[in-house]
Short mmCIF file of C-alpha atoms in Angstrom, two decimals:
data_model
loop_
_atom_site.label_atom_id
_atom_site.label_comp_id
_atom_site.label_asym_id
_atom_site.label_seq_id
_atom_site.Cartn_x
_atom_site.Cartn_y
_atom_site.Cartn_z
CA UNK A 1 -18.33 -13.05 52.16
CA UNK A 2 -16.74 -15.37 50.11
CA UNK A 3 -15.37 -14.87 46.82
CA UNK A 4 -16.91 -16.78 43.62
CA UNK A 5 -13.33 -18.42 43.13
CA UNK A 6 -13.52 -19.61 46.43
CA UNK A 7 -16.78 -21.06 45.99
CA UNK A 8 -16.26 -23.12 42.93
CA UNK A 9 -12.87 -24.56 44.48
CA UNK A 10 -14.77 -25.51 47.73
CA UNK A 11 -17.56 -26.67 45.47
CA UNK A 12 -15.76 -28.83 43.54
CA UNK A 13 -13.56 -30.58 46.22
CA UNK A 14 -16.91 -31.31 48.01
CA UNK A 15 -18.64 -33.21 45.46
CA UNK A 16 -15.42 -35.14 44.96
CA UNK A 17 -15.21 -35.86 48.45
CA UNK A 18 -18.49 -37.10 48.50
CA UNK A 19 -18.70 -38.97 45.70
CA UNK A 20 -21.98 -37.35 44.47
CA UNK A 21 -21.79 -38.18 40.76
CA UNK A 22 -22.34 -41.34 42.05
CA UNK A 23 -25.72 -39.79 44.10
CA UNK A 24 -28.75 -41.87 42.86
CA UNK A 25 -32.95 -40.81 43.24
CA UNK A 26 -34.77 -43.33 41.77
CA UNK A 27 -32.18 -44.74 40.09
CA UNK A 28 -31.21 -41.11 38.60
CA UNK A 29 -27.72 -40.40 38.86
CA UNK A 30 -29.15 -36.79 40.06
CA UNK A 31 -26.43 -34.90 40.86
CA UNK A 32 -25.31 -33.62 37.28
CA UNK A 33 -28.49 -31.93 36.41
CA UNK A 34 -29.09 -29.83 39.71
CA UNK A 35 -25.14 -29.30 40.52
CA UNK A 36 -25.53 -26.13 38.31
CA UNK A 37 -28.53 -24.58 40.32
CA UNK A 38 -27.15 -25.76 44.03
CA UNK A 39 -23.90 -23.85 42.85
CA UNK A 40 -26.16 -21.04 42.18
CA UNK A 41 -27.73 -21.42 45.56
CA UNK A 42 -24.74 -21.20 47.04
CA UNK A 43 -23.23 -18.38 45.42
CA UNK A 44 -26.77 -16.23 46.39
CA UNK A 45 -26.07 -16.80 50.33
CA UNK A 46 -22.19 -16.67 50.18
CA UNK A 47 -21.13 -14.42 47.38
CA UNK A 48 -23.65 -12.07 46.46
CA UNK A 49 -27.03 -11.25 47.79
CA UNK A 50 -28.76 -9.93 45.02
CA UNK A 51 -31.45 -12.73 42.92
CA UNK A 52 -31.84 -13.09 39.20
CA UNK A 53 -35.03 -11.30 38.42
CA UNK A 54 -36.77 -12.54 35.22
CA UNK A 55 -40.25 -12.08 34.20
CA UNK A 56 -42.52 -15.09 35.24
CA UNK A 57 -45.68 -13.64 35.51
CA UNK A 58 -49.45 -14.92 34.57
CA UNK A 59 -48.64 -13.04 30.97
CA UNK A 60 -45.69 -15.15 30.24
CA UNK A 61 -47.33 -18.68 31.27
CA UNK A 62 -49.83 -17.67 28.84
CA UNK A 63 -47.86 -16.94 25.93
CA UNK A 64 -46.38 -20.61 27.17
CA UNK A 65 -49.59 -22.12 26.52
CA UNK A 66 -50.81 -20.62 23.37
CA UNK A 67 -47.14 -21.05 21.74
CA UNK A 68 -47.91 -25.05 22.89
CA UNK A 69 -50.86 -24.91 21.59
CA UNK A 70 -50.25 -23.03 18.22
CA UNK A 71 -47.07 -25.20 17.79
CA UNK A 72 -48.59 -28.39 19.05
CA UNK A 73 -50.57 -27.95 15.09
CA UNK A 74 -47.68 -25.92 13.48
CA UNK A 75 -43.23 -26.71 13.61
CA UNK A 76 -44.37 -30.00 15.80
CA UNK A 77 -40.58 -32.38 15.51
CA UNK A 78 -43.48 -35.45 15.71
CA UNK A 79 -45.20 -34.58 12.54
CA UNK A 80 -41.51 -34.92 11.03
CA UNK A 81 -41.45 -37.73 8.42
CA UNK A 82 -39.68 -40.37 9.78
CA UNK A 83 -36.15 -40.50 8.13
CA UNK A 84 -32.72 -40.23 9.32
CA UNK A 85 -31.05 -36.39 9.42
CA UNK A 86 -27.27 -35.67 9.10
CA UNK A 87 -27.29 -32.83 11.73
CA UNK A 88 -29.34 -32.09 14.34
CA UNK A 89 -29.22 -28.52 15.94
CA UNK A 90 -30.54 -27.32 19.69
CA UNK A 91 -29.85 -23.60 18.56
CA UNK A 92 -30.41 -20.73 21.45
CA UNK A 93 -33.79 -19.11 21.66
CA UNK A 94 -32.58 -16.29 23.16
CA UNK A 95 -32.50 -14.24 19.35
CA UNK A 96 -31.30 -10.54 18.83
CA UNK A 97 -33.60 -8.40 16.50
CA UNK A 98 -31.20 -7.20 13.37
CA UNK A 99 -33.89 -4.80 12.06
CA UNK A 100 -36.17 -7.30 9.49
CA UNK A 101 -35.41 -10.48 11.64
CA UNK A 102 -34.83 -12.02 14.99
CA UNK A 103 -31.41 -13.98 14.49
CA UNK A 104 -29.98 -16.72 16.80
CA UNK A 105 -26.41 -15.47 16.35
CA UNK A 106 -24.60 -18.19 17.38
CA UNK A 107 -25.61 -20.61 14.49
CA UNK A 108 -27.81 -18.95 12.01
CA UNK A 109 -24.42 -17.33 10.70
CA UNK A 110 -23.32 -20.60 9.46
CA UNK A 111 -26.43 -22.72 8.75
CA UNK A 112 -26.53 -21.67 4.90
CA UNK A 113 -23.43 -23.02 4.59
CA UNK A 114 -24.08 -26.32 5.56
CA UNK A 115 -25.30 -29.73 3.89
CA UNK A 116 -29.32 -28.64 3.85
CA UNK A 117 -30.00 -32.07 5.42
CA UNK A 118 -30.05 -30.10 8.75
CA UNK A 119 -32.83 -30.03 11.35
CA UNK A 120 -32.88 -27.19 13.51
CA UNK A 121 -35.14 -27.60 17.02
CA UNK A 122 -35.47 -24.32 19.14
CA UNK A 123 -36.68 -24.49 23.30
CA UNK A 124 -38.45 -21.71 24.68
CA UNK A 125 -37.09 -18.35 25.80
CA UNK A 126 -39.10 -16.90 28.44
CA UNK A 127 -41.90 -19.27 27.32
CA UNK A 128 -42.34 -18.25 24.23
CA UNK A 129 -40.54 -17.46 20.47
CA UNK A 130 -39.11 -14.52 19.25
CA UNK A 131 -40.24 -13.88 15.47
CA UNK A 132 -40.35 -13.63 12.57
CA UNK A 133 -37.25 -15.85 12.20
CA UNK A 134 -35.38 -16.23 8.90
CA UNK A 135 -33.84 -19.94 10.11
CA UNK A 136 -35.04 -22.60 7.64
CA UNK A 137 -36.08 -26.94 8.99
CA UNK A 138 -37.01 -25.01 12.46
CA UNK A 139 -39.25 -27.24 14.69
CA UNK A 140 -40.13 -26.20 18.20
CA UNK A 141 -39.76 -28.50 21.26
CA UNK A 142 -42.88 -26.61 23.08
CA UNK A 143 -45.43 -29.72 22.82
CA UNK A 144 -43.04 -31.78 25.05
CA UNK A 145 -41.23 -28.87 27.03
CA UNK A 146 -44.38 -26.75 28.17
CA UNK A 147 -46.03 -29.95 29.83
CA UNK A 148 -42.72 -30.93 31.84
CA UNK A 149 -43.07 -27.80 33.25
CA UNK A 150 -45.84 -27.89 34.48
CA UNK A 151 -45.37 -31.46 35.62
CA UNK A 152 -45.29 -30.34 39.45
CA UNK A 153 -48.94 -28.85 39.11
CA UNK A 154 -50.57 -32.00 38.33
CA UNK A 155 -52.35 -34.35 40.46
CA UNK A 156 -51.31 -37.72 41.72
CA UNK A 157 -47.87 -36.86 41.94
CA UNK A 158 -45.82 -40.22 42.68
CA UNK A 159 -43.51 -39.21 45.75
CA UNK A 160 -39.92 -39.39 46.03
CA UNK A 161 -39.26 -42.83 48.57
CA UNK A 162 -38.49 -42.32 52.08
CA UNK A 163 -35.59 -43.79 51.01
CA UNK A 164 -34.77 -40.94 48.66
CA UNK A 165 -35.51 -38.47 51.05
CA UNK A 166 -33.25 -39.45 53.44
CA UNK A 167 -30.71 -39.11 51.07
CA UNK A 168 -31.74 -35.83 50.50
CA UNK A 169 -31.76 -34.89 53.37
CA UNK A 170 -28.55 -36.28 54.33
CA UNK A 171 -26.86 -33.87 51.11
CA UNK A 172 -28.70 -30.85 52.49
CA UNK A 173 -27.00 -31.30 55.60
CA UNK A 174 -23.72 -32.20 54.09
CA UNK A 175 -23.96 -28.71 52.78
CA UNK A 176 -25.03 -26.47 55.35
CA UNK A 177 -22.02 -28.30 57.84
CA UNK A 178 -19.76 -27.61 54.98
CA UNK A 179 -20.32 -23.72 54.60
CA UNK A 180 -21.70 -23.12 57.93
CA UNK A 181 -25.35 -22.56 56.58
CA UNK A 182 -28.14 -22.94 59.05
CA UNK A 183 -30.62 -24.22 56.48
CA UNK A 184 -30.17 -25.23 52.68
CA UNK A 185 -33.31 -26.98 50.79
CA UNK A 186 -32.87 -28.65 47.61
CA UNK A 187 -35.35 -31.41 47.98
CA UNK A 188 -37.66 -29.41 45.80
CA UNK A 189 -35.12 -28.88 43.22
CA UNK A 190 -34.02 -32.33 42.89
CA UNK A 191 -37.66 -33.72 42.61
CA UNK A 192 -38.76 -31.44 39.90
CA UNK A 193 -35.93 -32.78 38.39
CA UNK A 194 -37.18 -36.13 38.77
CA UNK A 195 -40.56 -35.55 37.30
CA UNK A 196 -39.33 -33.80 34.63
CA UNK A 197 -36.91 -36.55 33.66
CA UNK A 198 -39.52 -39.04 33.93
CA UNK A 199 -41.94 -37.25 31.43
CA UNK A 200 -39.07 -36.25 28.90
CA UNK A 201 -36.91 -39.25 28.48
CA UNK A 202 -39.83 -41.34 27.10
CA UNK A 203 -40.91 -38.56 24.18
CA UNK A 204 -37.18 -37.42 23.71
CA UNK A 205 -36.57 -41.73 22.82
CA UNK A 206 -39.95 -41.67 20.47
CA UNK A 207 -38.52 -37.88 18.73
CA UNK A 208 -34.79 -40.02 18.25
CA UNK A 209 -36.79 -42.60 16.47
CA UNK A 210 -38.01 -39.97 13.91
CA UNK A 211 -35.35 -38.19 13.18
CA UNK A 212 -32.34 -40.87 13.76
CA UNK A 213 -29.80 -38.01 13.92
CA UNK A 214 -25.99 -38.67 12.68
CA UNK A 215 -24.53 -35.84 14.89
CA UNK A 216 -25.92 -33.08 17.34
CA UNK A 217 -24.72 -30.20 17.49
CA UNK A 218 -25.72 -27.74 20.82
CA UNK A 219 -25.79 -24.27 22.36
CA UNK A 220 -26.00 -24.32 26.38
CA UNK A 221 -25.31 -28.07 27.38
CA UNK A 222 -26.22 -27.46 30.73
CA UNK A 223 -29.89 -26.76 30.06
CA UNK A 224 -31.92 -29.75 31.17
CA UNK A 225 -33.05 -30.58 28.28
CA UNK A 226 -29.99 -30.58 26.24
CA UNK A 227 -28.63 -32.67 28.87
CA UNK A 228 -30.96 -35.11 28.83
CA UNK A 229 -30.54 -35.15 24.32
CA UNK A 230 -27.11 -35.55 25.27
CA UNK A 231 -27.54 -38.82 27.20
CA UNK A 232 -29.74 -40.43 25.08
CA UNK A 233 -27.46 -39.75 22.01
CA UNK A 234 -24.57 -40.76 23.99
CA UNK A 235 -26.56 -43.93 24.36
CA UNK A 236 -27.09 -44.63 20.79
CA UNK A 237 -23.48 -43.70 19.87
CA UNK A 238 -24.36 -40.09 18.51
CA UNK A 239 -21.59 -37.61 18.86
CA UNK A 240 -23.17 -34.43 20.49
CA UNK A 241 -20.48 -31.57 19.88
CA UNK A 242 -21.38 -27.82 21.78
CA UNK A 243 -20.50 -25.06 20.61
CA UNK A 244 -19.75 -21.88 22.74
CA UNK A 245 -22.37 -19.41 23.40
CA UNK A 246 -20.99 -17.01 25.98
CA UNK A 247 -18.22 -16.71 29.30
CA UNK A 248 -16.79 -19.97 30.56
CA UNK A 249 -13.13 -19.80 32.19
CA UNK A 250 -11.95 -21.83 35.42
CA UNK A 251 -15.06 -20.40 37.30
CA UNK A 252 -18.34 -21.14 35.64
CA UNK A 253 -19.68 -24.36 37.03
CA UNK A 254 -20.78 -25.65 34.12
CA UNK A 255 -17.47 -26.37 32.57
CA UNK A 256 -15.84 -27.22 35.16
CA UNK A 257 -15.52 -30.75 37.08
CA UNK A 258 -13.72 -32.90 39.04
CA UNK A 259 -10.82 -34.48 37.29
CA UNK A 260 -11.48 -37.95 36.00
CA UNK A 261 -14.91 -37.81 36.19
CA UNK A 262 -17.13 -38.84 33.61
CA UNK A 263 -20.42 -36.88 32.81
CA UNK A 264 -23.31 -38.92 30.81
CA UNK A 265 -24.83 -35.32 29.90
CA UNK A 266 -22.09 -33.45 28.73
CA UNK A 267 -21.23 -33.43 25.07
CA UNK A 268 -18.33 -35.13 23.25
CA UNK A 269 -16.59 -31.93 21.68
CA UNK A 270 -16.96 -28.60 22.43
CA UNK A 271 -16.08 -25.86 20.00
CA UNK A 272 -14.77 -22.61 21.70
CA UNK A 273 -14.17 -18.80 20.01
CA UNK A 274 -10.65 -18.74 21.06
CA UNK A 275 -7.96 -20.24 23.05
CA UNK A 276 -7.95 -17.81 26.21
CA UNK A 277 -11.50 -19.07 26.81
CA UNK A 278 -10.77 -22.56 27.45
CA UNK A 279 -7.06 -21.89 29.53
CA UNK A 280 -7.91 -23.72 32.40
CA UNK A 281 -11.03 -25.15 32.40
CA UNK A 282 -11.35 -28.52 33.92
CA UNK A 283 -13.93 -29.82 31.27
CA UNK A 284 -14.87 -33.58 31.54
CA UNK A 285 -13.75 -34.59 27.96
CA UNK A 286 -10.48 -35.02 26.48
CA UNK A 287 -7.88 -31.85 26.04
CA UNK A 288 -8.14 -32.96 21.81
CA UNK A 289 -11.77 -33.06 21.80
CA UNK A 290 -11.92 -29.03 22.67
CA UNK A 291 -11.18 -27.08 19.19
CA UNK A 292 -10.71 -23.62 18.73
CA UNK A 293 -12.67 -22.14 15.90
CA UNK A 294 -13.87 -18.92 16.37
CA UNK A 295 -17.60 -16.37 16.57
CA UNK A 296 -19.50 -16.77 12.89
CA UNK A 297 -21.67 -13.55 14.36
CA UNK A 298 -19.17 -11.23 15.88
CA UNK A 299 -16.57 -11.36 12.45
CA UNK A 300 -20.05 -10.92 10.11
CA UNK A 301 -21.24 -7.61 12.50
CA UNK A 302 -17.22 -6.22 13.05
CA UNK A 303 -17.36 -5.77 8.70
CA UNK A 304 -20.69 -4.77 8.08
CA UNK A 305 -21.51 -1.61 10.71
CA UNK A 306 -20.33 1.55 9.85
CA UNK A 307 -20.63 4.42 12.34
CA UNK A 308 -18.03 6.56 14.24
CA UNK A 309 -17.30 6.43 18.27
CA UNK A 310 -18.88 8.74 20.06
CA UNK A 311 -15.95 9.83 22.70
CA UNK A 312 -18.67 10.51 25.21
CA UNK A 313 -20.13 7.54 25.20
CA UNK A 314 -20.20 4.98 28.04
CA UNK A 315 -22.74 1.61 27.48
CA UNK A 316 -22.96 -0.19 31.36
CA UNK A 317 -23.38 -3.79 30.22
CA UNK A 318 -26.64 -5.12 33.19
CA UNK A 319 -26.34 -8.28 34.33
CA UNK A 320 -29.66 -8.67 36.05
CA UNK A 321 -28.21 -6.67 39.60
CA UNK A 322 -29.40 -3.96 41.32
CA UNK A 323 -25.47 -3.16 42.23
CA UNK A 324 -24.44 -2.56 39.03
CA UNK A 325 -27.14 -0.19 38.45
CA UNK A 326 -26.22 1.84 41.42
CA UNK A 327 -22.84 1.85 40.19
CA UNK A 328 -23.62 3.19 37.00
CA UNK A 329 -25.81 6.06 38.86
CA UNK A 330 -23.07 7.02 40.68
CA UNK A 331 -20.81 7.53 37.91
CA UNK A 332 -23.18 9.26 35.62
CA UNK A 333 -23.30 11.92 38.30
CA UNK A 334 -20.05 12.46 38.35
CA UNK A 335 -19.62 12.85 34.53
CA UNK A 336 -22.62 14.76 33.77
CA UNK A 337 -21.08 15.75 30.14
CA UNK A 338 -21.40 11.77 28.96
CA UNK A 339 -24.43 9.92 27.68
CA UNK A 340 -24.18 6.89 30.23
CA UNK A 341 -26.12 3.81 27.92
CA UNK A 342 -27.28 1.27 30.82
CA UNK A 343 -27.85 -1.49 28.44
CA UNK A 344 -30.25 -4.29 29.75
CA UNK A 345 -30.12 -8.16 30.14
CA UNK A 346 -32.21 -9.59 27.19
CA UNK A 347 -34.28 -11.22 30.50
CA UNK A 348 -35.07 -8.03 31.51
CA UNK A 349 -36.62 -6.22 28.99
CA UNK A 350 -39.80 -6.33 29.52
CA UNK A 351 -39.10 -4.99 33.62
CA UNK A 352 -36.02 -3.20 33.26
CA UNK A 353 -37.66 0.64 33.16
CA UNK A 354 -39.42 -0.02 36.41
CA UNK A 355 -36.76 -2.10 38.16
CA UNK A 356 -34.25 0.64 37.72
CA UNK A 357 -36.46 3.46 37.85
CA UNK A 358 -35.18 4.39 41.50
CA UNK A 359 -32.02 3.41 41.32
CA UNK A 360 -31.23 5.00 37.64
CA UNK A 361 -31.86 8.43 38.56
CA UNK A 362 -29.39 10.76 37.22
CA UNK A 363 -30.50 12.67 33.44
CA UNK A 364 -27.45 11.48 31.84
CA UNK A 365 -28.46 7.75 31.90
CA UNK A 366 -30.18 5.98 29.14
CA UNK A 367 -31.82 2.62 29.80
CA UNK A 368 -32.29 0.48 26.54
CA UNK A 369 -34.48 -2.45 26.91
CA UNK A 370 -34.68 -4.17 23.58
CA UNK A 371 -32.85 -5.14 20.51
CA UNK A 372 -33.87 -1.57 18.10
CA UNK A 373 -29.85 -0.92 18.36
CA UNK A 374 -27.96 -3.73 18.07
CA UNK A 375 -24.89 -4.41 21.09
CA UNK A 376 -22.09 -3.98 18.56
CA UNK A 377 -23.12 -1.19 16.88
CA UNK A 378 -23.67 0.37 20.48
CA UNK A 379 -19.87 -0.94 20.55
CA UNK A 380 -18.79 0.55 17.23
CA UNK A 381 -20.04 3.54 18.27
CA UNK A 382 -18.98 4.22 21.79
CA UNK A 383 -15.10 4.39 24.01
CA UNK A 384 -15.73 2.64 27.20
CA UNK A 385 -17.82 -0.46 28.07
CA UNK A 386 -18.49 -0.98 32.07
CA UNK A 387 -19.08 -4.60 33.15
CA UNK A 388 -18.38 -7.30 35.85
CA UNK A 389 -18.27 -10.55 33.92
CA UNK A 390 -20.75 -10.85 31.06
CA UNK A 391 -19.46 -11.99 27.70
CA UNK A 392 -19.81 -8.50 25.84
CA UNK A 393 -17.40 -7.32 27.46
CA UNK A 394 -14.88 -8.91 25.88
CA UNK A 395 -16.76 -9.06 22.84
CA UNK A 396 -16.60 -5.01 23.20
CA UNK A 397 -12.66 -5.07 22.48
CA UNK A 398 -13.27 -6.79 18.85
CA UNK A 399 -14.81 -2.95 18.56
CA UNK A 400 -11.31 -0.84 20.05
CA UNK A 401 -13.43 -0.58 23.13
CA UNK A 402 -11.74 0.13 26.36
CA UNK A 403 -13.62 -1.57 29.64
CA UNK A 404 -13.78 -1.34 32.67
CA UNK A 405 -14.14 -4.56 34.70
CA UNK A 406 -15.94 -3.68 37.46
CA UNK A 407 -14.76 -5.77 40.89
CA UNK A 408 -18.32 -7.07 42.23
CA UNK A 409 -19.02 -10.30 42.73
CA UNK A 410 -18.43 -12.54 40.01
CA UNK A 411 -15.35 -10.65 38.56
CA UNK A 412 -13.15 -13.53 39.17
CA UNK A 413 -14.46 -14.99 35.97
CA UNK A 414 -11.72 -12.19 34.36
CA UNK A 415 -9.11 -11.46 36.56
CA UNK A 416 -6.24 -13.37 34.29
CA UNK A 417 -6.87 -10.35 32.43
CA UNK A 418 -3.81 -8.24 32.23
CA UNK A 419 -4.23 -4.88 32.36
CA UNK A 420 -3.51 -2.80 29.38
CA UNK A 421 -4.54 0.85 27.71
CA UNK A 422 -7.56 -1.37 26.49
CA UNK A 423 -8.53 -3.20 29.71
CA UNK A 424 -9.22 -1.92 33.41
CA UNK A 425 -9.96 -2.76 36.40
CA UNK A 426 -11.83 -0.63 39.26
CA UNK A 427 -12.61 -1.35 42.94
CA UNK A 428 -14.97 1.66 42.91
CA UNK A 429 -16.93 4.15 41.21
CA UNK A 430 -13.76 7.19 41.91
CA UNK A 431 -11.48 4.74 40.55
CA UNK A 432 -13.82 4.02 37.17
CA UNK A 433 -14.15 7.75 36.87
CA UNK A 434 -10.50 8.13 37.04
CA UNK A 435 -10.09 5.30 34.64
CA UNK A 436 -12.44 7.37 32.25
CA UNK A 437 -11.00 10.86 32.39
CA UNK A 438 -7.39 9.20 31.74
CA UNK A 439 -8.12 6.87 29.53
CA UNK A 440 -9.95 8.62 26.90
CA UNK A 441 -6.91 9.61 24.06
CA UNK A 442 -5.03 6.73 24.49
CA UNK A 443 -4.84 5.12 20.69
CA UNK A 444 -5.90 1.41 20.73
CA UNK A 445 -5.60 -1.27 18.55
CA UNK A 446 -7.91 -4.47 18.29
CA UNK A 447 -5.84 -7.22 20.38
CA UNK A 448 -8.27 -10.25 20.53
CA UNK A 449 -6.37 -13.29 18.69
CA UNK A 450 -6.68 -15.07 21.70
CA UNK A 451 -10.11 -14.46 22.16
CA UNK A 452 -11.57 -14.85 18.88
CA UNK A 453 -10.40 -16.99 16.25
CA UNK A 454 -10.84 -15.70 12.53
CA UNK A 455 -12.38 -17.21 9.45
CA UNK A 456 -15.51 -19.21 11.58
CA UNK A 457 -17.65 -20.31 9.52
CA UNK A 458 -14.99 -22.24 7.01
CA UNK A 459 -13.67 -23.93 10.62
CA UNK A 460 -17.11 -24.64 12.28
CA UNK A 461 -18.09 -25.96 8.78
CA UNK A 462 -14.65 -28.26 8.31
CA UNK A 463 -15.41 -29.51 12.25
CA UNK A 464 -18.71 -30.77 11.13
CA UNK A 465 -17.35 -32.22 7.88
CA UNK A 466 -14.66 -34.27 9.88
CA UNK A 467 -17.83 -35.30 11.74
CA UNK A 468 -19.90 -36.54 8.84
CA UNK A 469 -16.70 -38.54 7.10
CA UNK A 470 -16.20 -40.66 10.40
#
């Protein structure tokens, strides 16, 4: 098996090699908007060999139709009177409950400070909206989003040329010689792609006309549809600016490209929490155009939760894998004195309980599947946090935290870590438990400079001045 640093070096050099920026389907320059799942692909057969489970059942397609349908009448971006809007935002659906509200942390923190003459437009999460929401000029993007996806169920599909498929074809095989695969399909992938594209550009141009924003700014550029804002507003001369919403580093594909290459759908600026993020990342815009400015949510949480630790306390931070879990099991049963918190992906919620139920056996685990107690003050309140490469984890040490990084696949994304009395690493579950026993009185003090910058809000907010004077 290969490791995920392996993978996005080999991945890289081969669509260099072969030029496939330059790959066009129907006079799509395709490659940029499925690179991100083919990488995924990829890592599933040569990394890992677990799947992302999410819950895409008849329920949620349902809620996906009634939320077009209620919001179709209600928060429609066409019924906007046509004018022109100094900021628009493509905020990230996926909220966290605070107790009265569900709260996109990554730019609610900062919106009251702005210029009101803000437009905020949230995607779906899941298919559908998590309420009641607090943010103010909110329109939702369902009445064009739930009909591309659905796009591949209608009838009288146009057909990719034979053309097209040849060159298809021709990639797929690319690939499998490549990494020794004896099959590797994407011609599925990369027409969906082209039917969606086909049925958003067109309403994404008419919503532009409305609205006529000065600047965008985005969470998650490498969701299709953000990519596909990006290139029209690239195309009208609209700076698009993202702003950091979780892990990047050297090994997350979406950050990461060939050198010299230029990317329609990625944004002009991007705005990261702290330097150490951004140490080498090969992003496809200028070295000046990535600022350092800081987390708005984490500095607002840090000052306003007040509870003690809890030294016997462990939170497992899921990442959607059936590994981890069985990690965790095996360590709870080996410290049967700690409360072992096995705190589930936001994705998971609704599934986690039965996912885990076999795996998660031992009476010292706790699963929590929703947002009742917030991350950080399951942070404030407990020693150790277990992960392999999720953001918290390094969100965790803004809370003295000590964690454990935990070397499955995908730990790569933190091994420039140095270890310390705050951070660990562990091969297995004798080593974490080790780690745990020893670990425990050590003093620590909150070390994250480099990760987090301070005063947010007045940065992000000066950023977005700078962008409004030019």
């Amino acid at each position: 098996m290969k490791t995920q640093k392996d993978l996005i070096k080999e991945f890289i050099d081969f669509e260099t090699k072969h030029s496939l920026f330059d790959l066009k389907i129907e006079n799509i320059n395709i490659w940029q908007f499925i690179r991100f799942e083919v990488c995924f692909l990829l890592e599933n057969e040569l990394v890992t060999k677990y799947s992302e489970q999410t819950d895409k059942n008849s329920k949620t397609i349902l809620n996906g139709l009634k939320e077009f349908v209620v919001n179709s009448i209600f928060n429609n971006p066409f019924k906007i009177k046509k004018q022109q809007t100094d900021l628009l935002i493509l905020n990230h659906p996926r909220r966290k409950f605070n107790g009265e509200y569900f709260l996109d942390i990554y730019t609610d923190p900062f919106l009251s400070e702005l210029n009101p003459d803000y437009i905020v437009f949230e995607q779906f999460f899941n298919l559908k909206h998590l309420r009641p929401s607090k943010t103010k000029n909110m329109y939702y993007l369902d009445v064009i989003e739930f009909p591309s996806r659905i796009v591949d169920y209608l009838p009288f599909q146009k057909k990719l040329s034979e053309h097209d498929c040849k060159k298809i074809k021709s990639l797929e095989l690319l690939i499998c010689k490549e990494w020794k695969l004896n099959s590797f399909s994407i011609s599925n992938l990369a027409y969906r792609k082209v039917k969606r594209y086909n049925y958003l550009i067109p309403k994404l141009e008419k919503l532009f006309n409305i609205i006529n924003p000065k600047n965008i700014l985005m969470v998650v550029s490498y969701s299709f549809l953000n990519q596909l804002i990006t290139i029209i507003a690239k195309e009208r001369r609209i700076p698009v600016t993202e702003l950091q919403h979780g892990t990047i580093g050297e090994y997350h594909i979406g950050y990461n490209f060939p050198k010299g290459i230029e990317v329609p759908s990625f944004p002009d600026a991007f705005l990261a929490w702290g330097e150490a993020w951004v140490n080498g990342v090969s992003f496809p815009i200028k070295k000046e155009h990535v600022k350092v400015v800081g987390f708005p949510n984490i500095e607002i949480e840090e000052s306003s939760i007040n509870v003690n630790k809890n030294q016997k306390q462990i939170v497992v931070l899921s990442q959607l894998r059936a590994d981890l879990a069985d990690f965790s099991n095996k360590i709870a049963l080996q410290m049967p004195s700690n409360k072992i918190i096995f705190k589930a992906h936001p994705e998971e919620y609704s599934n986690a309980k039965l996912k885990y139920k076999n795996i998660l056996t031992a009476k010292n685990v706790e699963i929590i599947d929703n947002d009742d107690i917030q991350l950080y003050e399951l942070f404030k309140q407990s020693t150790f946090v277990l992960g392999i490469n999720s953001t918290a984890i390094i969100e965790a040490l803004y809370f003295n935290c000590k964690m454990v990084i935990l070397k499955l696949s995908g730990w790569e994304y933190f091994e420039d870590l140095k270890e310390s009395d705050q951070i660990h690493f562990a091969n297995n579950d004798i080593e974490v438990v080790e780690i745990l026993k020893t670990a425990y009185n050590i003093n620590i003090e909150n070390k994250t400079s480099d990760y987090f910058e301070r005063n947010a809000i007045i940065n992000i907010k000066k950023h977005l001045d700078i962008l409004n004077e030019s």
